[in-house]
mmCIF file of N, CA and C in Angstrom:
data_model
loop_
_atom_site.group_PDB
_atom_site.id
_atom_site.type_symbol
_atom_site.label_atom_id
_atom_site.label_comp_id
_atom_site.label_asym_id
_atom_site.label_seq_id
_atom_site.Cartn_x
_atom_site.Cartn_y
_atom_site.Cartn_z
ATOM 1 N N MET D 89 -14.587 -111.769 238.721
ATOM 2 C CA MET D 89 -13.747 -111.965 239.889
ATOM 3 C C MET D 89 -13.538 -110.629 240.582
ATOM 4 N N CYS D 90 -13.582 -110.648 241.848
ATOM 5 C CA CYS D 90 -13.415 -109.448 242.647
ATOM 6 C C CYS D 90 -11.944 -109.011 242.665
ATOM 7 N N GLY D 91 -11.705 -107.721 242.692
ATOM 8 C CA GLY D 91 -10.349 -107.219 242.839
ATOM 9 C C GLY D 91 -9.647 -106.852 241.554
ATOM 10 N N ARG D 92 -10.293 -106.951 240.428
ATOM 11 C CA ARG D 92 -9.646 -106.579 239.166
ATOM 12 C C ARG D 92 -9.898 -105.109 238.882
ATOM 13 N N PHE D 93 -8.989 -104.496 238.128
ATOM 14 C CA PHE D 93 -9.201 -103.113 237.734
ATOM 15 C C PHE D 93 -8.559 -102.847 236.381
ATOM 16 N N VAL D 94 -8.769 -101.629 235.873
ATOM 17 C CA VAL D 94 -8.301 -101.218 234.556
ATOM 18 C C VAL D 94 -7.349 -100.041 234.714
ATOM 19 N N LEU D 95 -6.288 -100.020 233.911
ATOM 20 C CA LEU D 95 -5.367 -98.885 233.862
ATOM 21 C C LEU D 95 -5.477 -98.290 232.458
ATOM 22 N N PHE D 96 -6.271 -97.213 232.318
ATOM 23 C CA PHE D 96 -6.471 -96.564 231.029
ATOM 24 C C PHE D 96 -5.306 -95.664 230.646
ATOM 25 N N THR D 97 -4.577 -95.182 231.636
ATOM 26 C CA THR D 97 -3.525 -94.194 231.416
ATOM 27 C C THR D 97 -2.322 -94.811 230.715
ATOM 28 N N THR D 98 -1.826 -94.145 229.678
ATOM 29 C CA THR D 98 -0.603 -94.602 229.022
ATOM 30 C C THR D 98 0.586 -94.215 229.892
ATOM 31 N N GLY D 99 1.720 -94.826 229.649
ATOM 32 C CA GLY D 99 2.922 -94.513 230.415
ATOM 33 C C GLY D 99 3.313 -93.051 230.306
ATOM 34 N N HIS D 100 3.220 -92.499 229.102
ATOM 35 C CA HIS D 100 3.550 -91.087 228.889
ATOM 36 C C HIS D 100 2.623 -90.187 229.703
ATOM 37 N N ASP D 101 1.325 -90.483 229.690
ATOM 38 C CA ASP D 101 0.360 -89.683 230.455
ATOM 39 C C ASP D 101 0.592 -89.808 231.955
ATOM 40 N N LEU D 102 0.990 -90.983 232.403
ATOM 41 C CA LEU D 102 1.276 -91.182 233.819
ATOM 42 C C LEU D 102 2.474 -90.346 234.247
ATOM 43 N N VAL D 103 3.535 -90.344 233.454
ATOM 44 C CA VAL D 103 4.720 -89.527 233.762
ATOM 45 C C VAL D 103 4.345 -88.051 233.785
ATOM 46 N N GLU D 104 3.547 -87.627 232.828
ATOM 47 C CA GLU D 104 3.128 -86.226 232.770
ATOM 48 C C GLU D 104 2.292 -85.846 233.994
ATOM 49 N N ALA D 105 1.379 -86.713 234.406
ATOM 50 C CA ALA D 105 0.546 -86.441 235.582
ATOM 51 C C ALA D 105 1.386 -86.360 236.855
ATOM 52 N N VAL D 106 2.357 -87.261 237.008
ATOM 53 C CA VAL D 106 3.215 -87.245 238.197
ATOM 54 C C VAL D 106 4.081 -85.987 238.205
ATOM 55 N N SER D 107 4.546 -85.556 237.047
ATOM 56 C CA SER D 107 5.391 -84.361 236.986
ATOM 57 C C SER D 107 4.612 -83.096 237.338
ATOM 58 N N GLN D 108 3.284 -83.150 237.283
ATOM 59 C CA GLN D 108 2.445 -82.005 237.639
ATOM 60 C C GLN D 108 2.183 -81.909 239.140
ATOM 61 N N LEU D 109 2.565 -82.926 239.917
ATOM 62 C CA LEU D 109 2.347 -82.897 241.359
ATOM 63 C C LEU D 109 3.174 -81.781 241.988
ATOM 64 N N PRO D 110 2.646 -81.133 243.009
ATOM 65 C CA PRO D 110 3.376 -80.024 243.637
ATOM 66 C C PRO D 110 4.743 -80.461 244.158
ATOM 67 N N GLY D 111 5.772 -79.722 243.810
ATOM 68 C CA GLY D 111 7.122 -79.978 244.302
ATOM 69 C C GLY D 111 7.921 -80.996 243.516
ATOM 70 N N VAL D 112 7.310 -81.698 242.582
ATOM 71 C CA VAL D 112 8.023 -82.714 241.803
ATOM 72 C C VAL D 112 8.653 -82.049 240.579
ATOM 73 N N THR D 113 9.975 -82.158 240.471
ATOM 74 C CA THR D 113 10.680 -81.571 239.331
ATOM 75 C C THR D 113 11.281 -82.616 238.407
ATOM 76 N N ASP D 114 11.387 -83.871 238.861
ATOM 77 C CA ASP D 114 11.995 -84.921 238.059
ATOM 78 C C ASP D 114 11.234 -86.232 238.267
ATOM 79 N N VAL D 115 10.986 -86.955 237.172
ATOM 80 C CA VAL D 115 10.303 -88.248 237.242
ATOM 81 C C VAL D 115 11.178 -89.288 236.557
ATOM 82 N N ALA D 116 11.593 -90.310 237.305
ATOM 83 C CA ALA D 116 12.413 -91.397 236.768
ATOM 84 C C ALA D 116 11.535 -92.620 236.529
ATOM 85 N N THR D 117 11.848 -93.355 235.459
ATOM 86 C CA THR D 117 11.117 -94.587 235.141
ATOM 87 C C THR D 117 12.118 -95.690 234.796
ATOM 88 N N PRO D 118 12.814 -96.249 235.803
ATOM 89 C CA PRO D 118 13.844 -97.251 235.518
ATOM 90 C C PRO D 118 13.320 -98.528 234.863
ATOM 91 N N ASP D 119 12.072 -98.892 235.110
ATOM 92 C CA ASP D 119 11.486 -100.101 234.505
ATOM 93 C C ASP D 119 10.740 -99.787 233.219
ATOM 94 N N GLY D 120 10.811 -98.554 232.744
ATOM 95 C CA GLY D 120 10.014 -98.141 231.595
ATOM 96 C C GLY D 120 8.635 -97.704 232.059
ATOM 97 N N THR D 121 7.796 -97.359 231.123
ATOM 98 C CA THR D 121 6.443 -96.932 231.479
ATOM 99 C C THR D 121 5.447 -98.026 231.127
ATOM 100 N N PRO D 122 4.401 -98.171 231.934
ATOM 101 C CA PRO D 122 3.449 -99.255 231.696
ATOM 102 C C PRO D 122 2.484 -98.926 230.558
ATOM 103 N N PRO D 123 2.096 -99.917 229.782
ATOM 104 C CA PRO D 123 1.071 -99.692 228.754
ATOM 105 C C PRO D 123 -0.313 -99.735 229.407
ATOM 106 N N PRO D 124 -1.340 -99.227 228.727
ATOM 107 C CA PRO D 124 -2.695 -99.415 229.250
ATOM 108 C C PRO D 124 -3.008 -100.909 229.318
ATOM 109 N N ARG D 125 -3.711 -101.316 230.358
ATOM 110 C CA ARG D 125 -4.102 -102.720 230.509
ATOM 111 C C ARG D 125 -5.542 -102.765 230.978
ATOM 112 N N TYR D 126 -6.285 -103.724 230.492
ATOM 113 C CA TYR D 126 -7.721 -103.720 230.715
ATOM 114 C C TYR D 126 -8.226 -104.865 231.575
ATOM 115 N N ASN D 127 -7.334 -105.636 232.160
ATOM 116 C CA ASN D 127 -7.759 -106.723 233.037
ATOM 117 C C ASN D 127 -6.641 -107.019 234.032
ATOM 118 N N ILE D 128 -6.419 -106.109 234.959
ATOM 119 C CA ILE D 128 -5.344 -106.270 235.936
ATOM 120 C C ILE D 128 -5.899 -107.022 237.137
ATOM 121 N N ALA D 129 -5.280 -108.139 237.451
ATOM 122 C CA ALA D 129 -5.730 -108.996 238.548
ATOM 123 C C ALA D 129 -4.732 -108.939 239.699
ATOM 124 N N PRO D 130 -5.152 -109.331 240.887
ATOM 125 C CA PRO D 130 -4.217 -109.416 242.012
ATOM 126 C C PRO D 130 -3.004 -110.258 241.633
ATOM 127 N N THR D 131 -1.863 -109.860 242.086
ATOM 128 C CA THR D 131 -0.525 -110.430 241.875
ATOM 129 C C THR D 131 0.105 -109.983 240.558
ATOM 130 N N ASN D 132 -0.619 -109.257 239.680
ATOM 131 C CA ASN D 132 -0.009 -108.703 238.467
ATOM 132 C C ASN D 132 0.894 -107.537 238.835
ATOM 133 N N GLN D 133 1.815 -107.215 237.949
ATOM 134 C CA GLN D 133 2.677 -106.058 238.140
ATOM 135 C C GLN D 133 1.901 -104.788 237.775
ATOM 136 N N VAL D 134 1.999 -103.784 238.639
ATOM 137 C CA VAL D 134 1.333 -102.499 238.437
ATOM 138 C C VAL D 134 2.335 -101.379 238.718
ATOM 139 N N PRO D 135 2.089 -100.176 238.183
ATOM 140 C CA PRO D 135 3.003 -99.076 238.475
ATOM 141 C C PRO D 135 2.859 -98.601 239.922
ATOM 142 N N LEU D 136 3.979 -98.326 240.546
ATOM 143 C CA LEU D 136 4.023 -97.809 241.911
ATOM 144 C C LEU D 136 4.765 -96.487 241.854
ATOM 145 N N ILE D 137 4.158 -95.428 242.353
ATOM 146 C CA ILE D 137 4.762 -94.102 242.315
ATOM 147 C C ILE D 137 5.358 -93.798 243.675
ATOM 148 N N ARG D 138 6.658 -93.526 243.687
ATOM 149 C CA ARG D 138 7.362 -93.160 244.919
ATOM 150 C C ARG D 138 7.772 -91.700 244.798
ATOM 151 N N ILE D 139 7.433 -90.899 245.806
ATOM 152 C CA ILE D 139 7.787 -89.476 245.786
ATOM 153 C C ILE D 139 8.684 -89.187 246.983
ATOM 154 N N ALA D 140 9.860 -88.615 246.696
ATOM 155 C CA ALA D 140 10.810 -88.241 247.743
ATOM 156 C C ALA D 140 11.362 -86.862 247.407
ATOM 157 N N GLU D 141 11.091 -85.916 248.259
ATOM 158 C CA GLU D 141 11.518 -84.523 248.073
ATOM 159 C C GLU D 141 11.049 -84.009 246.716
ATOM 160 N N SER D 142 11.949 -83.642 245.806
ATOM 161 C CA SER D 142 11.521 -83.061 244.537
ATOM 162 C C SER D 142 11.528 -84.069 243.391
ATOM 163 N N ALA D 143 11.800 -85.331 243.670
ATOM 164 C CA ALA D 143 11.875 -86.340 242.620
ATOM 165 C C ALA D 143 10.805 -87.409 242.834
ATOM 166 N N ALA D 144 10.356 -87.971 241.735
ATOM 167 C CA ALA D 144 9.407 -89.080 241.780
ATOM 168 C C ALA D 144 9.967 -90.214 240.935
ATOM 169 N N GLN D 145 9.574 -91.424 241.287
ATOM 170 C CA GLN D 145 10.027 -92.588 240.532
ATOM 171 C C GLN D 145 8.842 -93.514 240.330
ATOM 172 N N ILE D 146 8.688 -94.007 239.114
ATOM 173 C CA ILE D 146 7.628 -94.964 238.803
ATOM 174 C C ILE D 146 8.274 -96.334 238.645
ATOM 175 N N ASP D 147 7.963 -97.224 239.570
ATOM 176 C CA ASP D 147 8.502 -98.583 239.572
ATOM 177 C C ASP D 147 7.388 -99.575 239.276
ATOM 178 N N SER D 148 7.772 -100.789 239.014
ATOM 179 C CA SER D 148 6.834 -101.881 238.849
ATOM 180 C C SER D 148 6.760 -102.631 240.176
ATOM 181 N N ALA D 149 5.544 -102.948 240.616
ATOM 182 C CA ALA D 149 5.369 -103.643 241.892
ATOM 183 C C ALA D 149 4.263 -104.686 241.762
ATOM 184 N N ARG D 150 4.360 -105.719 242.556
ATOM 185 C CA ARG D 150 3.330 -106.765 242.583
ATOM 186 C C ARG D 150 2.156 -106.252 243.403
ATOM 187 N N TRP D 151 0.962 -106.330 242.820
ATOM 188 C CA TRP D 151 -0.222 -105.841 243.500
ATOM 189 C C TRP D 151 -0.691 -106.843 244.539
ATOM 190 N N GLY D 152 -0.815 -106.379 245.779
ATOM 191 C CA GLY D 152 -1.279 -107.204 246.878
ATOM 192 C C GLY D 152 -0.546 -106.829 248.148
ATOM 193 N N LEU D 153 -0.985 -107.327 249.250
ATOM 194 C CA LEU D 153 -0.386 -107.036 250.540
ATOM 195 C C LEU D 153 0.179 -108.309 251.146
ATOM 196 N N LEU D 154 1.442 -108.260 251.509
ATOM 197 C CA LEU D 154 2.042 -109.350 252.271
ATOM 198 C C LEU D 154 2.129 -108.875 253.714
ATOM 199 N N PRO D 155 1.284 -109.392 254.599
ATOM 200 C CA PRO D 155 1.284 -108.938 255.989
ATOM 201 C C PRO D 155 2.637 -109.201 256.659
ATOM 202 N N THR D 156 2.944 -108.450 257.692
ATOM 203 C CA THR D 156 4.226 -108.587 258.380
ATOM 204 C C THR D 156 4.404 -109.980 258.976
ATOM 205 N N TRP D 157 3.312 -110.659 259.321
ATOM 206 C CA TRP D 157 3.425 -111.980 259.939
ATOM 207 C C TRP D 157 3.650 -113.084 258.908
ATOM 208 N N LYS D 158 3.496 -112.792 257.613
ATOM 209 C CA LYS D 158 3.718 -113.803 256.565
ATOM 210 C C LYS D 158 5.217 -113.925 256.310
ATOM 211 N N LYS D 159 5.759 -115.118 256.389
ATOM 212 C CA LYS D 159 7.207 -115.343 256.334
ATOM 213 C C LYS D 159 7.771 -115.483 254.929
ATOM 214 N N ASP D 160 6.945 -115.818 253.930
ATOM 215 C CA ASP D 160 7.442 -115.982 252.565
ATOM 216 C C ASP D 160 6.455 -115.368 251.586
ATOM 217 N N GLU D 161 6.787 -115.372 250.315
ATOM 218 C CA GLU D 161 5.914 -114.783 249.295
ATOM 219 C C GLU D 161 5.067 -115.832 248.589
ATOM 220 N N ASP D 162 5.042 -117.054 249.092
ATOM 221 C CA ASP D 162 4.231 -118.103 248.486
ATOM 222 C C ASP D 162 2.756 -117.861 248.781
ATOM 223 N N GLY D 163 1.932 -118.320 247.888
ATOM 224 C CA GLY D 163 0.500 -118.195 248.081
ATOM 225 C C GLY D 163 -0.005 -116.816 247.689
ATOM 226 N N PRO D 164 -1.306 -116.679 247.635
ATOM 227 C CA PRO D 164 -1.881 -115.403 247.206
ATOM 228 C C PRO D 164 -1.727 -114.323 248.285
ATOM 229 N N PRO D 165 -1.472 -113.081 247.845
ATOM 230 C CA PRO D 165 -1.423 -111.986 248.803
ATOM 231 C C PRO D 165 -2.838 -111.543 249.166
ATOM 232 N N LEU D 166 -2.944 -110.750 250.192
ATOM 233 C CA LEU D 166 -4.227 -110.157 250.556
ATOM 234 C C LEU D 166 -4.448 -108.940 249.662
ATOM 235 N N PHE D 167 -5.681 -108.695 249.266
ATOM 236 C CA PHE D 167 -5.936 -107.533 248.417
ATOM 237 C C PHE D 167 -7.335 -106.970 248.571
ATOM 238 N N ASN D 168 -8.202 -107.639 249.266
ATOM 239 C CA ASN D 168 -9.604 -107.269 249.259
ATOM 240 C C ASN D 168 -10.061 -106.802 250.644
ATOM 241 N N ALA D 169 -9.580 -105.648 251.063
ATOM 242 C CA ALA D 169 -9.971 -105.095 252.361
ATOM 243 C C ALA D 169 -11.255 -104.289 252.214
ATOM 244 N N ARG D 170 -12.072 -104.296 253.233
ATOM 245 C CA ARG D 170 -13.285 -103.479 253.231
ATOM 246 C C ARG D 170 -12.943 -102.111 253.782
ATOM 247 N N GLY D 171 -13.406 -101.080 253.121
ATOM 248 C CA GLY D 171 -13.142 -99.713 253.553
ATOM 249 C C GLY D 171 -13.629 -99.435 254.964
ATOM 250 N N GLU D 172 -14.718 -100.081 255.371
ATOM 251 C CA GLU D 172 -15.299 -99.838 256.689
ATOM 252 C C GLU D 172 -14.445 -100.397 257.824
ATOM 253 N N THR D 173 -13.660 -101.450 257.548
ATOM 254 C CA THR D 173 -12.934 -102.125 258.627
ATOM 255 C C THR D 173 -11.426 -102.216 258.405
ATOM 256 N N VAL D 174 -10.914 -101.599 257.329
ATOM 257 C CA VAL D 174 -9.489 -101.744 257.002
ATOM 258 C C VAL D 174 -8.586 -101.230 258.121
ATOM 259 N N ALA D 175 -9.006 -100.217 258.852
ATOM 260 C CA ALA D 175 -8.191 -99.667 259.936
ATOM 261 C C ALA D 175 -8.236 -100.526 261.192
ATOM 262 N N GLU D 176 -9.138 -101.506 261.253
ATOM 263 C CA GLU D 176 -9.309 -102.321 262.451
ATOM 264 C C GLU D 176 -8.822 -103.758 262.314
ATOM 265 N N LYS D 177 -8.892 -104.319 261.125
ATOM 266 C CA LYS D 177 -8.530 -105.734 260.923
ATOM 267 C C LYS D 177 -7.023 -105.931 261.075
ATOM 268 N N PRO D 178 -6.599 -106.949 261.822
ATOM 269 C CA PRO D 178 -5.166 -107.174 262.066
ATOM 270 C C PRO D 178 -4.329 -107.322 260.801
ATOM 271 N N SER D 179 -4.873 -107.908 259.754
ATOM 272 C CA SER D 179 -4.094 -108.120 258.533
ATOM 273 C C SER D 179 -3.790 -106.824 257.790
ATOM 274 N N PHE D 180 -4.633 -105.802 257.948
ATOM 275 C CA PHE D 180 -4.499 -104.585 257.164
ATOM 276 C C PHE D 180 -4.144 -103.331 257.960
ATOM 277 N N ARG D 181 -4.411 -103.288 259.260
ATOM 278 C CA ARG D 181 -4.347 -102.018 259.984
ATOM 279 C C ARG D 181 -2.970 -101.364 259.995
ATOM 280 N N ALA D 182 -1.876 -102.116 260.152
ATOM 281 C CA ALA D 182 -0.545 -101.501 260.171
ATOM 282 C C ALA D 182 -0.202 -100.930 258.800
ATOM 283 N N ALA D 183 -0.484 -101.660 257.742
ATOM 284 C CA ALA D 183 -0.205 -101.168 256.393
ATOM 285 C C ALA D 183 -1.074 -99.956 256.071
ATOM 286 N N PHE D 184 -2.309 -99.977 256.499
ATOM 287 C CA PHE D 184 -3.210 -98.851 256.245
ATOM 288 C C PHE D 184 -2.714 -97.597 256.964
ATOM 289 N N LYS D 185 -2.213 -97.775 258.153
ATOM 290 C CA LYS D 185 -1.758 -96.628 258.950
ATOM 291 C C LYS D 185 -0.416 -96.080 258.467
ATOM 292 N N GLU D 186 0.513 -96.933 258.049
ATOM 293 C CA GLU D 186 1.883 -96.515 257.803
ATOM 294 C C GLU D 186 2.368 -96.591 256.366
ATOM 295 N N ARG D 187 1.765 -97.420 255.505
ATOM 296 C CA ARG D 187 2.341 -97.656 254.176
ATOM 297 C C ARG D 187 1.324 -97.442 253.065
ATOM 298 N N ARG D 188 0.711 -96.279 253.027
ATOM 299 C CA ARG D 188 -0.265 -95.971 251.984
ATOM 300 C C ARG D 188 0.433 -95.694 250.669
ATOM 301 N N ARG D 189 -0.211 -95.949 249.548
ATOM 302 C CA ARG D 189 0.357 -95.735 248.224
ATOM 303 C C ARG D 189 -0.605 -94.924 247.365
ATOM 304 N N LEU D 190 -0.049 -94.194 246.440
ATOM 305 C CA LEU D 190 -0.827 -93.439 245.463
ATOM 306 C C LEU D 190 -1.158 -94.351 244.308
ATOM 307 N N ASN D 191 -2.453 -94.475 243.956
ATOM 308 C CA ASN D 191 -2.849 -95.332 242.846
ATOM 309 C C ASN D 191 -3.198 -94.505 241.643
#
């Protein structure tokens, strides 16, 4: 199935890697740290790294994109954008321009 990936990094290693980022002095993990997982599919929970000033936070987030025009969270999210057209397609262009995430 298209869109699956692997997270080899342990939670401890992820916290250590984020703490090495320039300017980051504190890393919070309110949801705990994620274990390695070898079959992550769209809509599964994945770690999301938020960086603000000198602090970083690792949260759990649902993998996928809910476009601004979608009114509810029912049904599958979008997740399979093509690199060549992601900046042009209406479903992805605003998120690509304004809401990028560190994976």
